[in-house]
Coordinates of C-alpha atoms in Angstrom, one line a residue:
D26 CA 39.0 -20.7 -54.1
E27 CA 38.7 -23.4 -51.5
D28 CA 39.9 -20.9 -48.8
D29 CA 37.2 -18.5 -49.9
E30 CA 34.5 -21.1 -49.6
E31 CA 35.8 -22.1 -46.1
D32 CA 35.7 -18.4 -45.0
E33 CA 32.1 -18.1 -46.3
D34 CA 31.1 -21.3 -44.4
D35 CA 32.7 -19.8 -41.2
E36 CA 30.7 -16.6 -41.6
E37 CA 27.5 -18.5 -42.1
D38 CA 28.3 -20.7 -39.0
D39 CA 29.0 -17.5 -36.9
G40 CA 25.6 -16.2 -38.0
D41 CA 24.0 -19.5 -37.0
D42 CA 25.7 -19.5 -33.7
K43 CA 24.4 -16.0 -32.9
D44 CA 20.9 -17.0 -33.9
D45 CA 21.1 -20.1 -31.7
K46 CA 22.3 -18.0 -28.7
G47 CA 19.7 -15.4 -29.3
E48 CA 16.9 -18.0 -29.4
D49 CA 18.2 -19.6 -26.2
E50 CA 18.3 -16.2 -24.4
D51 CA 14.8 -15.4 -25.7
E52 CA 13.6 -18.8 -24.3
E53 CA 15.2 -18.0 -20.9
D54 CA 13.6 -14.6 -20.9
D55 CA 10.2 -16.1 -21.7
E56 CA 10.7 -18.6 -18.8
E57 CA 11.6 -15.9 -16.4
S58 CA 8.7 -13.8 -17.5
D59 CA 6.3 -16.7 -17.0
K60 CA 7.8 -17.2 -13.5
D61 CA 7.2 -13.5 -12.7
K62 CA 3.6 -13.7 -13.9
A63 CA 3.0 -16.7 -11.9
S64 CA 4.4 -15.0 -8.8
E65 CA 2.3 -11.9 -9.4
D66 CA -0.9 -14.1 -9.8
D67 CA -0.1 -15.9 -6.6
T68 CA 0.2 -12.7 -4.5
P69 CA -2.8 -12.3 -2.2
K70 CA -4.7 -9.1 -2.7
A71 CA -6.5 -6.9 -0.2
Q72 CA -9.9 -8.3 0.6
P73 CA -13.0 -6.3 -0.6
P74 CA -14.8 -4.4 2.1
A75 CA -17.5 -6.4 3.9
D76 CA -20.3 -4.3 2.5
G77 CA -18.8 -4.5 -1.0
D78 CA -18.7 -0.7 -1.4
W79 CA -15.4 0.0 -3.0
D80 CA -16.2 3.7 -3.3
D81 CA -16.0 4.1 0.5
Y82 CA -12.8 2.0 0.5
F83 CA -10.9 3.9 -2.1
D84 CA -12.8 7.1 -2.9
G85 CA -10.4 9.0 -5.0
E86 CA -8.0 9.4 -7.8
E87 CA -4.3 9.1 -7.4
G88 CA -3.0 11.8 -5.1
E89 CA -6.3 12.3 -3.3
E90 CA -6.7 11.8 0.4
T91 CA -8.3 8.5 1.4
R92 CA -9.5 7.7 4.9
G93 CA -10.1 4.3 6.6
A94 CA -8.4 1.5 8.4
F95 CA -4.8 1.0 7.5
C96 CA -1.6 -0.9 8.3
C97 CA 1.3 1.1 9.8
Q98 CA 4.3 -1.0 8.8
N99 CA 7.4 -1.0 10.9
G100 CA 9.8 -2.0 8.1
Q101 CA 13.4 -1.8 9.3
G102 CA 12.5 0.5 12.2
M103 CA 9.5 2.0 13.9
G104 CA 6.5 2.9 11.6
A105 CA 5.3 5.5 14.0
T106 CA 6.7 8.1 16.4
D107 CA 4.2 7.4 19.3
D108 CA 3.2 3.8 20.2
A109 CA 0.3 5.2 22.3
D110 CA -1.2 6.8 19.1
V111 CA 0.0 4.9 16.0
G112 CA -2.9 6.2 14.0
A113 CA -1.8 9.9 14.0
S114 CA 1.9 9.3 14.4
C115 CA 2.4 6.7 11.6
Y116 CA 4.9 7.9 9.1
P117 CA 3.0 8.6 5.9
S118 CA 5.6 6.5 4.0
S119 CA 4.9 3.5 6.3
K120 CA 1.4 3.0 4.9
P121 CA 0.8 0.5 2.1
E122 CA -0.8 1.5 -1.2
P123 CA -4.5 0.8 -1.4
F124 CA -5.2 -2.8 -2.5
D125 CA -1.6 -3.8 -1.6
F126 CA -1.0 -7.1 0.1
C127 CA -0.3 -5.3 3.4
D128 CA -3.5 -3.2 3.1
S129 CA -5.4 -6.0 4.9
E130 CA -5.9 -6.7 8.6
D131 CA -5.1 -10.3 8.0
S132 CA -1.6 -9.7 6.7
C133 CA -0.7 -6.5 8.6
G134 CA 0.4 -7.9 11.9
G135 CA 2.2 -11.0 10.6
P136 CA 4.1 -10.9 7.3
C137 CA 3.9 -7.0 7.0
N138 CA 5.2 -6.4 10.5
G139 CA 2.7 -3.7 11.2
T140 CA -0.1 -2.4 13.5
W141 CA -3.6 -2.4 12.2
V142 CA -5.3 1.0 12.9
V143 CA -9.1 1.3 12.6
G144 CA -9.9 4.9 13.6
W145 CA -10.4 7.1 16.7
C146 CA -13.3 8.3 18.7
A147 CA -13.8 12.1 19.2
L148 CA -15.6 12.2 22.5
A149 CA -18.3 14.7 21.4
Q150 CA -21.5 14.7 19.4
P151 CA -21.6 17.0 16.4
E152 CA -24.6 19.2 15.5
G153 CA -24.2 18.6 11.8
K154 CA -22.0 17.3 9.0
A155 CA -19.7 20.4 9.1
E156 CA -19.1 19.9 12.8
K157 CA -18.4 16.2 12.4
T158 CA -15.8 17.1 9.7
A159 CA -14.3 19.6 12.1
L160 CA -14.1 17.0 14.9
C161 CA -12.3 14.6 12.6
N162 CA -9.9 17.0 10.9
L163 CA -6.2 16.1 10.8
R164 CA -3.3 18.2 9.6
M165 CA 0.2 17.0 8.6
N166 CA 2.6 18.0 11.3
A167 CA 5.5 20.4 10.6
K168 CA 8.1 17.6 10.2
G169 CA 5.9 15.6 7.8
T170 CA 6.2 12.6 10.1
G171 CA 2.5 12.2 11.0
Y172 CA -0.7 14.1 11.7
N173 CA -2.0 16.4 14.4
Y174 CA -5.6 16.5 15.5
E175 CA -7.2 19.8 14.8
S176 CA -10.1 19.6 17.2
P177 CA -9.4 20.3 20.9
V178 CA -12.1 17.7 21.9
E179 CA -10.9 14.8 23.9
R180 CA -10.4 11.6 22.0
A181 CA -10.1 7.9 22.5
V182 CA -7.3 6.2 20.5
M183 CA -5.7 2.8 20.1
D184 CA -6.4 0.4 23.0
D185 CA -9.1 2.6 24.6
P186 CA -12.3 0.6 24.5
C187 CA -14.2 3.5 23.0
A188 CA -11.8 3.4 20.0
A189 CA -12.2 -0.3 19.2
S190 CA -15.0 0.3 16.6
E191 CA -17.6 2.7 15.4
S192 CA -20.3 1.1 17.5
D193 CA -18.1 1.2 20.6
C194 CA -17.4 4.9 20.0
L195 CA -21.2 5.6 19.6
G196 CA -21.7 3.7 22.9
C197 CA -19.3 6.2 24.5
N198 CA -21.4 9.1 23.1
G199 CA -18.7 9.9 20.7
T200 CA -18.1 10.5 16.9
W201 CA -16.2 7.9 14.9
C202 CA -13.4 9.3 12.9
E203 CA -11.1 7.7 10.4
Y204 CA -7.4 8.3 9.9
I205 CA -5.8 9.3 6.6
K206 CA -4.6 6.0 5.0
T207 CA -3.1 7.5 1.9
P208 CA 0.7 7.0 1.8
F209 CA 3.1 9.5 0.4
Y210 CA 6.8 9.4 0.0

């Protein structure tokens, strides 16, 4: 009978040991989860647009094309196929998601190892909205590695003074156009 009682005590102890281990593991998981949450909370977010108009900044549902300034990230290689025109030749997978840490001019060049791209200047004045849309059309190239300009109009890109900003483009008697900033993989 004493042997039976000892066996029952051992079984109860084994159960207690499992509960103790389970509780310890749960506590460790909770601590790790708290660390993860703290890290997420400390991550800088993209800054809101200067005019506060988020609709212009991200104007669509998931999968829709969004245009605007973006960061072309280099990652482990080149983020674009043409250094003279990073805006059009940036690999679509080298663009950060909207509101991502790297979707900010402040973080693009440093920690994100990228090139901040603002837009381009089509060196022509459109007659109306349809013509402006035609001047600014882009189409994915056949290899899927970037975009081709659809308009034959001359354009100013990258370091050209007319492509520095919308006001500079207007000063060059041009039409300001924005690149597709939507990434895809």
